[in-house]
Amino acid sequence: MRLFRKKADLQNYVQAKRNQGLTIGFVPTMGALHSGHLKLASQSIAMCDVTVVSIFVNPTQFNNKNDLEKYPRTIESDLEKLSDVDCDAVFLPNLEEIYPPNGTTKYYALGEIETLFEGKYRPGHFQGVCQVIDKLFFIVEPDKVFFGQKDYQQCMIVRKLISQTPDFRHIDMQIVPTEREENGLAKSSRNMLLQDEEKKLAPAIYEALVYIKANMKPGKVNEVLQHTTNALLAKGFKPDYVAIANADTLEPISDWDGSTPVIALIAAFLGNVRLIDNLILNTSS
Ligand code: AMP
């Protein structure tokens, strides 16, 4: 496995592979890798000739300084895990490599989706996501990119960035289902920040999503949402949102027609740790 810290070196490597007619798969991450990240990498390895994984804790997508400071960093074990799954190349840039001191800041016109859910509770988050993804896609020039359904709204934002950027339009985006613990808890780098007692409570988020899916009927959705919010509050969670939304636009839904594809979304604090998860409730087919 090759390790690159400089974008020019990675670009030379990728260009040489492309000249050989090989396809490039790319998996952007912020490290503290778990089996969810490795599932993305494995899918890329299965579908592409060359797989590049980036590890970069992107400061511009953190709206909370404390969250950025305590974000877990486990580089040694990350590299071991990627080597074990036969990843071809890892990009491990420092801050200046991605954000040169005299660089300009681009603004991305993302529309209403940026004002909803994660966008609402983490102002500026998706601008930061687009800034780093734009730079990374430009450096790697991938054929396929792999993102996790766990960050569903992020997937929709990246899809928008791809469709709005002529240089990226050829990129095929693959969305990989959420990897979970046996108890249902979505794997997340932030899970390692949970205290032991909180770890036992954390699967309640997935249980709430499953409850919504089982009890969702056409008509008003308020009752099922109120029930799940109360259940989370009773366990000590502080929910930012418990919502049902149109799975294509992410517009919140209060009255379901029974056929529109919908998704349940939850974000909640457990102690100091903010957890998010989602479950698609139905599909159009
Ligand atoms: P992060 O390191 O949190 O920025 O995540 C990097 C990529 O891994 C993103 O596309 C995430 O959606 C994806 N990811 C994170 N957790 C999971 C999971 N539990 N299952 C599948 N993909 C995940």
PDB file of N, CA and C in Angstrom, residues 21-107:
ATOM      1  N   GLY A  21      -4.775   2.559 -18.322  1.00  0.00           N
ATOM      2  CA  GLY A  21      -6.166   2.178 -18.600  1.00  0.00           C
ATOM      3  C   GLY A  21      -6.904   1.653 -17.371  1.00  0.00           C
ATOM      4  N   LEU A  22      -6.352   1.925 -16.185  1.00  0.00           N
ATOM      5  CA  LEU A  22      -6.973   1.412 -14.960  1.00  0.00           C
ATOM      6  C   LEU A  22      -8.006   2.408 -14.404  1.00  0.00           C
ATOM      7  N   THR A  23      -9.027   1.867 -13.754  1.00  0.00           N
ATOM      8  CA  THR A  23     -10.064   2.735 -13.165  1.00  0.00           C
ATOM      9  C   THR A  23      -9.707   3.057 -11.717  1.00  0.00           C
ATOM     10  N   ILE A  24     -10.120   4.265 -11.295  1.00  0.00           N
ATOM     11  CA  ILE A  24      -9.757   4.762  -9.959  1.00  0.00           C
ATOM     12  C   ILE A  24     -11.010   4.897  -9.089  1.00  0.00           C
ATOM     13  N   GLY A  25     -10.995   4.210  -7.948  1.00  0.00           N
ATOM     14  CA  GLY A  25     -12.064   4.365  -6.955  1.00  0.00           C
ATOM     15  C   GLY A  25     -11.544   5.198  -5.799  1.00  0.00           C
ATOM     16  N   PHE A  26     -12.426   6.017  -5.217  1.00  0.00           N
ATOM     17  CA  PHE A  26     -11.979   6.934  -4.164  1.00  0.00           C
ATOM     18  C   PHE A  26     -12.946   6.926  -2.979  1.00  0.00           C
ATOM     19  N   VAL A  27     -12.378   6.836  -1.782  1.00  0.00           N
ATOM     20  CA  VAL A  27     -13.159   6.824  -0.538  1.00  0.00           C
ATOM     21  C   VAL A  27     -12.614   7.922   0.394  1.00  0.00           C
ATOM     22  N   PRO A  28     -13.295   9.071   0.470  1.00  0.00           N
ATOM     23  CA  PRO A  28     -12.834  10.101   1.413  1.00  0.00           C
ATOM     24  C   PRO A  28     -13.283   9.777   2.842  1.00  0.00           C
ATOM     25  N   THR A  29     -12.385   9.920   3.809  1.00  0.00           N
ATOM     26  CA  THR A  29     -12.730   9.682   5.215  1.00  0.00           C
ATOM     27  C   THR A  29     -12.025  10.714   6.096  1.00  0.00           C
ATOM     28  N   MET A  30     -12.466  10.719   7.366  1.00  0.00           N
ATOM     29  CA  MET A  30     -11.768  11.547   8.365  1.00  0.00           C
ATOM     30  C   MET A  30     -11.024  10.646   9.347  1.00  0.00           C
ATOM     31  N   GLY A  31     -10.801   9.387   8.959  1.00  0.00           N
ATOM     32  CA  GLY A  31     -10.014   8.489   9.805  1.00  0.00           C
ATOM     33  C   GLY A  31     -10.796   7.936  10.982  1.00  0.00           C
ATOM     34  N   ALA A  32     -10.059   7.436  12.005  1.00  0.00           N
ATOM     35  CA  ALA A  32     -10.665   6.660  13.099  1.00  0.00           C
ATOM     36  C   ALA A  32     -11.525   5.569  12.466  1.00  0.00           C
ATOM     37  N   LEU A  33     -10.886   4.808  11.602  1.00  0.00           N
ATOM     38  CA  LEU A  33     -11.617   3.903  10.720  1.00  0.00           C
ATOM     39  C   LEU A  33     -12.252   2.738  11.470  1.00  0.00           C
ATOM     40  N   HIS A  34     -13.453   2.384  11.026  1.00  0.00           N
ATOM     41  CA  HIS A  34     -14.184   1.226  11.571  1.00  0.00           C
ATOM     42  C   HIS A  34     -14.671   0.403  10.380  1.00  0.00           C
ATOM     43  N   SER A  35     -15.446  -0.640  10.665  1.00  0.00           N
ATOM     44  CA  SER A  35     -15.821  -1.552   9.578  1.00  0.00           C
ATOM     45  C   SER A  35     -16.745  -0.896   8.551  1.00  0.00           C
ATOM     46  N   GLY A  36     -17.408   0.222   8.921  1.00  0.00           N
ATOM     47  CA  GLY A  36     -18.212   0.940   7.926  1.00  0.00           C
ATOM     48  C   GLY A  36     -17.316   1.540   6.847  1.00  0.00           C
ATOM     49  N   HIS A  37     -16.241   2.201   7.277  1.00  0.00           N
ATOM     50  CA  HIS A  37     -15.281   2.761   6.310  1.00  0.00           C
ATOM     51  C   HIS A  37     -14.691   1.644   5.451  1.00  0.00           C
ATOM     52  N   LEU A  38     -14.369   0.516   6.115  1.00  0.00           N
ATOM     53  CA  LEU A  38     -13.700  -0.577   5.391  1.00  0.00           C
ATOM     54  C   LEU A  38     -14.641  -1.218   4.367  1.00  0.00           C
ATOM     55  N   LYS A  39     -15.955  -1.158   4.672  1.00  0.00           N
ATOM     56  CA  LYS A  39     -16.930  -1.660   3.707  1.00  0.00           C
ATOM     57  C   LYS A  39     -16.902  -0.806   2.432  1.00  0.00           C
ATOM     58  N   LEU A  40     -16.781   0.509   2.627  1.00  0.00           N
ATOM     59  CA  LEU A  40     -16.678   1.402   1.466  1.00  0.00           C
ATOM     60  C   LEU A  40     -15.407   1.077   0.676  1.00  0.00           C
ATOM     61  N   ALA A  41     -14.289   0.925   1.408  1.00  0.00           N
ATOM     62  CA  ALA A  41     -13.019   0.632   0.730  1.00  0.00           C
ATOM     63  C   ALA A  41     -13.104  -0.706   0.001  1.00  0.00           C
ATOM     64  N   SER A  42     -13.710  -1.711   0.642  1.00  0.00           N
ATOM     65  CA  SER A  42     -13.797  -3.038   0.017  1.00  0.00           C
ATOM     66  C   SER A  42     -14.667  -2.993  -1.228  1.00  0.00           C
ATOM     67  N   GLN A  43     -15.735  -2.199  -1.156  1.00  0.00           N
ATOM     68  CA  GLN A  43     -16.587  -2.088  -2.343  1.00  0.00           C
ATOM     69  C   GLN A  43     -15.818  -1.429  -3.493  1.00  0.00           C
ATOM     70  N   SER A  44     -15.023  -0.431  -3.164  1.00  0.00           N
ATOM     71  CA  SER A  44     -14.208   0.219  -4.195  1.00  0.00           C
ATOM     72  C   SER A  44     -13.187  -0.775  -4.769  1.00  0.00           C
ATOM     73  N   ILE A  45     -12.561  -1.537  -3.870  1.00  0.00           N
ATOM     74  CA  ILE A  45     -11.549  -2.512  -4.315  1.00  0.00           C
ATOM     75  C   ILE A  45     -12.197  -3.547  -5.246  1.00  0.00           C
ATOM     76  N   ALA A  46     -13.446  -3.922  -4.936  1.00  0.00           N
ATOM     77  CA  ALA A  46     -14.150  -4.907  -5.769  1.00  0.00           C
ATOM     78  C   ALA A  46     -14.546  -4.324  -7.128  1.00  0.00           C
ATOM     79  N   MET A  47     -14.840  -3.014  -7.157  1.00  0.00           N
ATOM     80  CA  MET A  47     -15.402  -2.426  -8.388  1.00  0.00           C
ATOM     81  C   MET A  47     -14.374  -1.688  -9.245  1.00  0.00           C
ATOM     82  N   CYS A  48     -13.228  -1.340  -8.658  1.00  0.00           N
ATOM     83  CA  CYS A  48     -12.250  -0.501  -9.381  1.00  0.00           C
ATOM     84  C   CYS A  48     -10.877  -1.168  -9.392  1.00  0.00           C
ATOM     85  N   ASP A  49     -10.036  -0.763 -10.341  1.00  0.00           N
ATOM     86  CA  ASP A  49      -8.684  -1.348 -10.423  1.00  0.00           C
ATOM     87  C   ASP A  49      -7.789  -0.820  -9.309  1.00  0.00           C
ATOM     88  N   VAL A  50      -7.947   0.481  -9.012  1.00  0.00           N
ATOM     89  CA  VAL A  50      -7.080   1.126  -8.011  1.00  0.00           C
ATOM     90  C   VAL A  50      -7.978   1.860  -7.014  1.00  0.00           C
ATOM     91  N   THR A  51      -7.725   1.635  -5.722  1.00  0.00           N
ATOM     92  CA  THR A  51      -8.526   2.317  -4.695  1.00  0.00           C
ATOM     93  C   THR A  51      -7.657   3.260  -3.871  1.00  0.00           C
ATOM     94  N   VAL A  52      -8.116   4.516  -3.814  1.00  0.00           N
ATOM     95  CA  VAL A  52      -7.448   5.535  -2.995  1.00  0.00           C
ATOM     96  C   VAL A  52      -8.385   5.890  -1.842  1.00  0.00           C
ATOM     97  N   VAL A  53      -7.865   5.827  -0.615  1.00  0.00           N
ATOM     98  CA  VAL A  53      -8.619   6.281   0.561  1.00  0.00           C
ATOM     99  C   VAL A  53      -7.910   7.517   1.106  1.00  0.00           C
ATOM    100  N   SER A  54      -8.671   8.570   1.373  1.00  0.00           N
ATOM    101  CA  SER A  54      -8.046   9.744   2.003  1.00  0.00           C
ATOM    102  C   SER A  54      -8.427   9.782   3.473  1.00  0.00           C
ATOM    103  N   ILE A  55      -7.488  10.250   4.280  1.00  0.00           N
ATOM    104  CA  ILE A  55      -7.735  10.465   5.708  1.00  0.00           C
ATOM    105  C   ILE A  55      -7.368  11.912   5.996  1.00  0.00           C
ATOM    106  N   PHE A  56      -8.392  12.698   6.291  1.00  0.00           N
ATOM    107  CA  PHE A  56      -8.154  14.131   6.551  1.00  0.00           C
ATOM    108  C   PHE A  56      -9.300  14.649   7.415  1.00  0.00           C
ATOM    109  N   VAL A  57      -8.976  15.060   8.628  1.00  0.00           N
ATOM    110  CA  VAL A  57     -10.009  15.636   9.504  1.00  0.00           C
ATOM    111  C   VAL A  57     -10.194  17.083   9.042  1.00  0.00           C
ATOM    112  N   ASN A  58     -11.298  17.293   8.343  1.00  0.00           N
ATOM    113  CA  ASN A  58     -11.508  18.557   7.640  1.00  0.00           C
ATOM    114  C   ASN A  58     -12.068  19.640   8.561  1.00  0.00           C
ATOM    115  N   PRO A  59     -11.234  20.617   8.937  1.00  0.00           N
ATOM    116  CA  PRO A  59     -11.708  21.600   9.933  1.00  0.00           C
ATOM    117  C   PRO A  59     -12.895  22.412   9.457  1.00  0.00           C
ATOM    118  N   THR A  60     -13.001  22.656   8.132  1.00  0.00           N
ATOM    119  CA  THR A  60     -14.058  23.579   7.674  1.00  0.00           C
ATOM    120  C   THR A  60     -15.459  22.980   7.789  1.00  0.00           C
ATOM    121  N   GLN A  61     -15.580  21.677   8.034  1.00  0.00           N
ATOM    122  CA  GLN A  61     -16.920  21.113   8.166  1.00  0.00           C
ATOM    123  C   GLN A  61     -17.355  20.982   9.631  1.00  0.00           C
ATOM    124  N   PHE A  62     -16.476  21.423  10.548  1.00  0.00           N
ATOM    125  CA  PHE A  62     -16.827  21.399  11.979  1.00  0.00           C
ATOM    126  C   PHE A  62     -17.353  22.775  12.374  1.00  0.00           C
ATOM    127  N   ASN A  63     -18.583  22.815  12.819  1.00  0.00           N
ATOM    128  CA  ASN A  63     -19.127  24.099  13.281  1.00  0.00           C
ATOM    129  C   ASN A  63     -18.808  24.318  14.757  1.00  0.00           C
ATOM    130  N   ASN A  64     -18.258  23.269  15.400  1.00  0.00           N
ATOM    131  CA  ASN A  64     -17.996  23.335  16.838  1.00  0.00           C
ATOM    132  C   ASN A  64     -16.522  22.999  17.080  1.00  0.00           C
ATOM    133  N   LYS A  65     -15.792  23.968  17.622  1.00  0.00           N
ATOM    134  CA  LYS A  65     -14.345  23.843  17.800  1.00  0.00           C
ATOM    135  C   LYS A  65     -13.979  22.652  18.691  1.00  0.00           C
ATOM    136  N   ASN A  66     -14.797  22.472  19.727  1.00  0.00           N
ATOM    137  CA  ASN A  66     -14.567  21.397  20.679  1.00  0.00           C
ATOM    138  C   ASN A  66     -14.714  20.022  20.007  1.00  0.00           C
ATOM    139  N   ASP A  67     -15.709  19.909  19.132  1.00  0.00           N
ATOM    140  CA  ASP A  67     -15.949  18.664  18.384  1.00  0.00           C
ATOM    141  C   ASP A  67     -14.720  18.337  17.520  1.00  0.00           C
ATOM    142  N   LEU A  68     -14.167  19.366  16.883  1.00  0.00           N
ATOM    143  CA  LEU A  68     -12.969  19.181  16.048  1.00  0.00           C
ATOM    144  C   LEU A  68     -11.783  18.729  16.901  1.00  0.00           C
ATOM    145  N   GLU A  69     -11.607  19.385  18.053  1.00  0.00           N
ATOM    146  CA  GLU A  69     -10.457  19.058  18.903  1.00  0.00           C
ATOM    147  C   GLU A  69     -10.518  17.639  19.447  1.00  0.00           C
ATOM    148  N   LYS A  70     -11.733  17.186  19.807  1.00  0.00           N
ATOM    149  CA  LYS A  70     -11.812  15.856  20.425  1.00  0.00           C
ATOM    150  C   LYS A  70     -12.094  14.752  19.392  1.00  0.00           C
ATOM    151  N   TYR A  71     -12.168  15.131  18.107  1.00  0.00           N
ATOM    152  CA  TYR A  71     -12.429  14.111  17.079  1.00  0.00           C
ATOM    153  C   TYR A  71     -11.316  13.053  17.134  1.00  0.00           C
ATOM    154  N   PRO A  72     -11.682  11.756  17.198  1.00  0.00           N
ATOM    155  CA  PRO A  72     -10.633  10.737  17.386  1.00  0.00           C
ATOM    156  C   PRO A  72      -9.656  10.641  16.212  1.00  0.00           C
ATOM    157  N   ARG A  73      -8.389  10.451  16.546  1.00  0.00           N
ATOM    158  CA  ARG A  73      -7.355  10.307  15.514  1.00  0.00           C
ATOM    159  C   ARG A  73      -6.555   9.051  15.832  1.00  0.00           C
ATOM    160  N   THR A  74      -6.576   8.086  14.924  1.00  0.00           N
ATOM    161  CA  THR A  74      -5.954   6.769  15.180  1.00  0.00           C
ATOM    162  C   THR A  74      -5.190   6.311  13.931  1.00  0.00           C
ATOM    163  N   ILE A  75      -4.278   7.175  13.473  1.00  0.00           N
ATOM    164  CA  ILE A  75      -3.637   6.965  12.166  1.00  0.00           C
ATOM    165  C   ILE A  75      -2.954   5.599  12.024  1.00  0.00           C
ATOM    166  N   GLU A  76      -2.192   5.203  13.057  1.00  0.00           N
ATOM    167  CA  GLU A  76      -1.436   3.938  12.927  1.00  0.00           C
ATOM    168  C   GLU A  76      -2.367   2.766  12.641  1.00  0.00           C
ATOM    169  N   SER A  77      -3.421   2.649  13.452  1.00  0.00           N
ATOM    170  CA  SER A  77      -4.321   1.508  13.248  1.00  0.00           C
ATOM    171  C   SER A  77      -5.142   1.684  11.972  1.00  0.00           C
ATOM    172  N   ASP A  78      -5.424   2.930  11.572  1.00  0.00           N
ATOM    173  CA  ASP A  78      -6.133   3.152  10.299  1.00  0.00           C
ATOM    174  C   ASP A  78      -5.327   2.567   9.136  1.00  0.00           C
ATOM    175  N   LEU A  79      -4.019   2.866   9.138  1.00  0.00           N
ATOM    176  CA  LEU A  79      -3.169   2.396   8.026  1.00  0.00           C
ATOM    177  C   LEU A  79      -3.091   0.876   8.016  1.00  0.00           C
ATOM    178  N   GLU A  80      -3.039   0.298   9.208  1.00  0.00           N
ATOM    179  CA  GLU A  80      -2.994  -1.173   9.299  1.00  0.00           C
ATOM    180  C   GLU A  80      -4.262  -1.794   8.708  1.00  0.00           C
ATOM    181  N   LYS A  81      -5.413  -1.199   9.078  1.00  0.00           N
ATOM    182  CA  LYS A  81      -6.696  -1.734   8.602  1.00  0.00           C
ATOM    183  C   LYS A  81      -6.796  -1.626   7.075  1.00  0.00           C
ATOM    184  N   LEU A  82      -6.329  -0.508   6.533  1.00  0.00           N
ATOM    185  CA  LEU A  82      -6.418  -0.324   5.080  1.00  0.00           C
ATOM    186  C   LEU A  82      -5.462  -1.263   4.353  1.00  0.00           C
ATOM    187  N   SER A  83      -4.319  -1.485   4.954  1.00  0.00           N
ATOM    188  CA  SER A  83      -3.367  -2.420   4.355  1.00  0.00           C
ATOM    189  C   SER A  83      -3.952  -3.842   4.383  1.00  0.00           C
ATOM    190  N   ASP A  84      -4.644  -4.179   5.469  1.00  0.00           N
ATOM    191  CA  ASP A  84      -5.242  -5.520   5.596  1.00  0.00           C
ATOM    192  C   ASP A  84      -6.299  -5.798   4.534  1.00  0.00           C
ATOM    193  N   VAL A  85      -7.033  -4.746   4.101  1.00  0.00           N
ATOM    194  CA  VAL A  85      -8.047  -4.984   3.058  1.00  0.00           C
ATOM    195  C   VAL A  85      -7.473  -4.778   1.647  1.00  0.00           C
ATOM    196  N   ASP A  86      -6.151  -4.587   1.567  1.00  0.00           N
ATOM    197  CA  ASP A  86      -5.471  -4.437   0.271  1.00  0.00           C
ATOM    198  C   ASP A  86      -5.828  -3.154  -0.462  1.00  0.00           C
ATOM    199  N   CYS A  87      -5.985  -2.106   0.296  1.00  0.00           N
ATOM    200  CA  CYS A  87      -6.166  -0.786  -0.303  1.00  0.00           C
ATOM    201  C   CYS A  87      -4.871  -0.434  -1.053  1.00  0.00           C
ATOM    202  N   ASP A  88      -4.993   0.234  -2.204  1.00  0.00           N
ATOM    203  CA  ASP A  88      -3.789   0.512  -2.995  1.00  0.00           C
ATOM    204  C   ASP A  88      -3.026   1.733  -2.507  1.00  0.00           C
ATOM    205  N   ALA A  89      -3.780   2.798  -2.158  1.00  0.00           N
ATOM    206  CA  ALA A  89      -3.098   4.047  -1.811  1.00  0.00           C
ATOM    207  C   ALA A  89      -3.883   4.821  -0.766  1.00  0.00           C
ATOM    208  N   VAL A  90      -3.143   5.463   0.131  1.00  0.00           N
ATOM    209  CA  VAL A  90      -3.757   6.312   1.154  1.00  0.00           C
ATOM    210  C   VAL A  90      -3.221   7.726   0.974  1.00  0.00           C
ATOM    211  N   PHE A  91      -4.126   8.686   1.013  1.00  0.00           N
ATOM    212  CA  PHE A  91      -3.731  10.098   0.934  1.00  0.00           C
ATOM    213  C   PHE A  91      -3.909  10.697   2.319  1.00  0.00           C
ATOM    214  N   LEU A  92      -2.805  11.168   2.872  1.00  0.00           N
ATOM    215  CA  LEU A  92      -2.784  11.670   4.248  1.00  0.00           C
ATOM    216  C   LEU A  92      -2.190  13.083   4.231  1.00  0.00           C
ATOM    217  N   PRO A  93      -2.957  14.047   3.733  1.00  0.00           N
ATOM    218  CA  PRO A  93      -2.393  15.403   3.591  1.00  0.00           C
ATOM    219  C   PRO A  93      -2.396  16.156   4.917  1.00  0.00           C
ATOM    220  N   ASN A  94      -1.520  17.151   5.045  1.00  0.00           N
ATOM    221  CA  ASN A  94      -1.646  18.041   6.197  1.00  0.00           C
ATOM    222  C   ASN A  94      -2.558  19.203   5.805  1.00  0.00           C
ATOM    223  N   LEU A  95      -2.812  20.077   6.759  1.00  0.00           N
ATOM    224  CA  LEU A  95      -3.791  21.155   6.557  1.00  0.00           C
ATOM    225  C   LEU A  95      -3.429  22.045   5.364  1.00  0.00           C
ATOM    226  N   GLU A  96      -2.132  22.432   5.270  1.00  0.00           N
ATOM    227  CA  GLU A  96      -1.707  23.379   4.217  1.00  0.00           C
ATOM    228  C   GLU A  96      -1.816  22.759   2.823  1.00  0.00           C
ATOM    229  N   GLU A  97      -1.708  21.436   2.777  1.00  0.00           N
ATOM    230  CA  GLU A  97      -1.788  20.758   1.482  1.00  0.00           C
ATOM    231  C   GLU A  97      -3.198  20.913   0.888  1.00  0.00           C
ATOM    232  N   ILE A  98      -4.194  20.924   1.757  1.00  0.00           N
ATOM    233  CA  ILE A  98      -5.585  21.054   1.300  1.00  0.00           C
ATOM    234  C   ILE A  98      -6.010  22.524   1.296  1.00  0.00           C
ATOM    235  N   TYR A  99      -5.629  23.244   2.329  1.00  0.00           N
ATOM    236  CA  TYR A  99      -5.996  24.658   2.425  1.00  0.00           C
ATOM    237  C   TYR A  99      -4.732  25.517   2.475  1.00  0.00           C
ATOM    238  N   PRO A 100      -4.149  25.816   1.298  1.00  0.00           N
ATOM    239  CA  PRO A 100      -2.941  26.660   1.284  1.00  0.00           C
ATOM    240  C   PRO A 100      -3.265  28.016   1.922  1.00  0.00           C
ATOM    241  N   PRO A 101      -2.293  28.589   2.662  1.00  0.00           N
ATOM    242  CA  PRO A 101      -2.550  29.820   3.424  1.00  0.00           C
ATOM    243  C   PRO A 101      -3.194  30.944   2.609  1.00  0.00           C
ATOM    244  N   ASN A 102      -2.820  31.073   1.323  1.00  0.00           N
ATOM    245  CA  ASN A 102      -3.395  32.181   0.545  1.00  0.00           C
ATOM    246  C   ASN A 102      -4.528  31.733  -0.376  1.00  0.00           C
ATOM    247  N   GLY A 103      -5.068  30.564  -0.099  1.00  0.00           N
ATOM    248  CA  GLY A 103      -6.137  30.027  -0.954  1.00  0.00           C
ATOM    249  C   GLY A 103      -7.437  30.799  -0.771  1.00  0.00           C
ATOM    250  N   THR A 104      -8.304  30.715  -1.784  1.00  0.00           N
ATOM    251  CA  THR A 104      -9.604  31.397  -1.688  1.00  0.00           C
ATOM    252  C   THR A 104     -10.663  30.398  -1.215  1.00  0.00           C
ATOM    253  N   THR A 105     -11.746  30.927  -0.675  1.00  0.00           N
ATOM    254  CA  THR A 105     -12.843  30.063  -0.211  1.00  0.00           C
ATOM    255  C   THR A 105     -13.997  30.154  -1.192  1.00  0.00           C
ATOM    256  N   LYS A 106     -14.356  29.010  -1.738  1.00  0.00           N
ATOM    257  CA  LYS A 106     -15.448  28.974  -2.715  1.00  0.00           C
ATOM    258  C   LYS A 106     -16.783  28.877  -1.967  1.00  0.00           C
ATOM    259  N   TYR A 107     -17.840  29.449  -2.557  1.00  0.00           N
ATOM    260  CA  TYR A 107     -19.181  29.262  -1.994  1.00  0.00           C
ATOM    261  C   TYR A 107     -19.969  28.344  -2.920  1.00  0.00           C
TER     262      TYR A 107
END
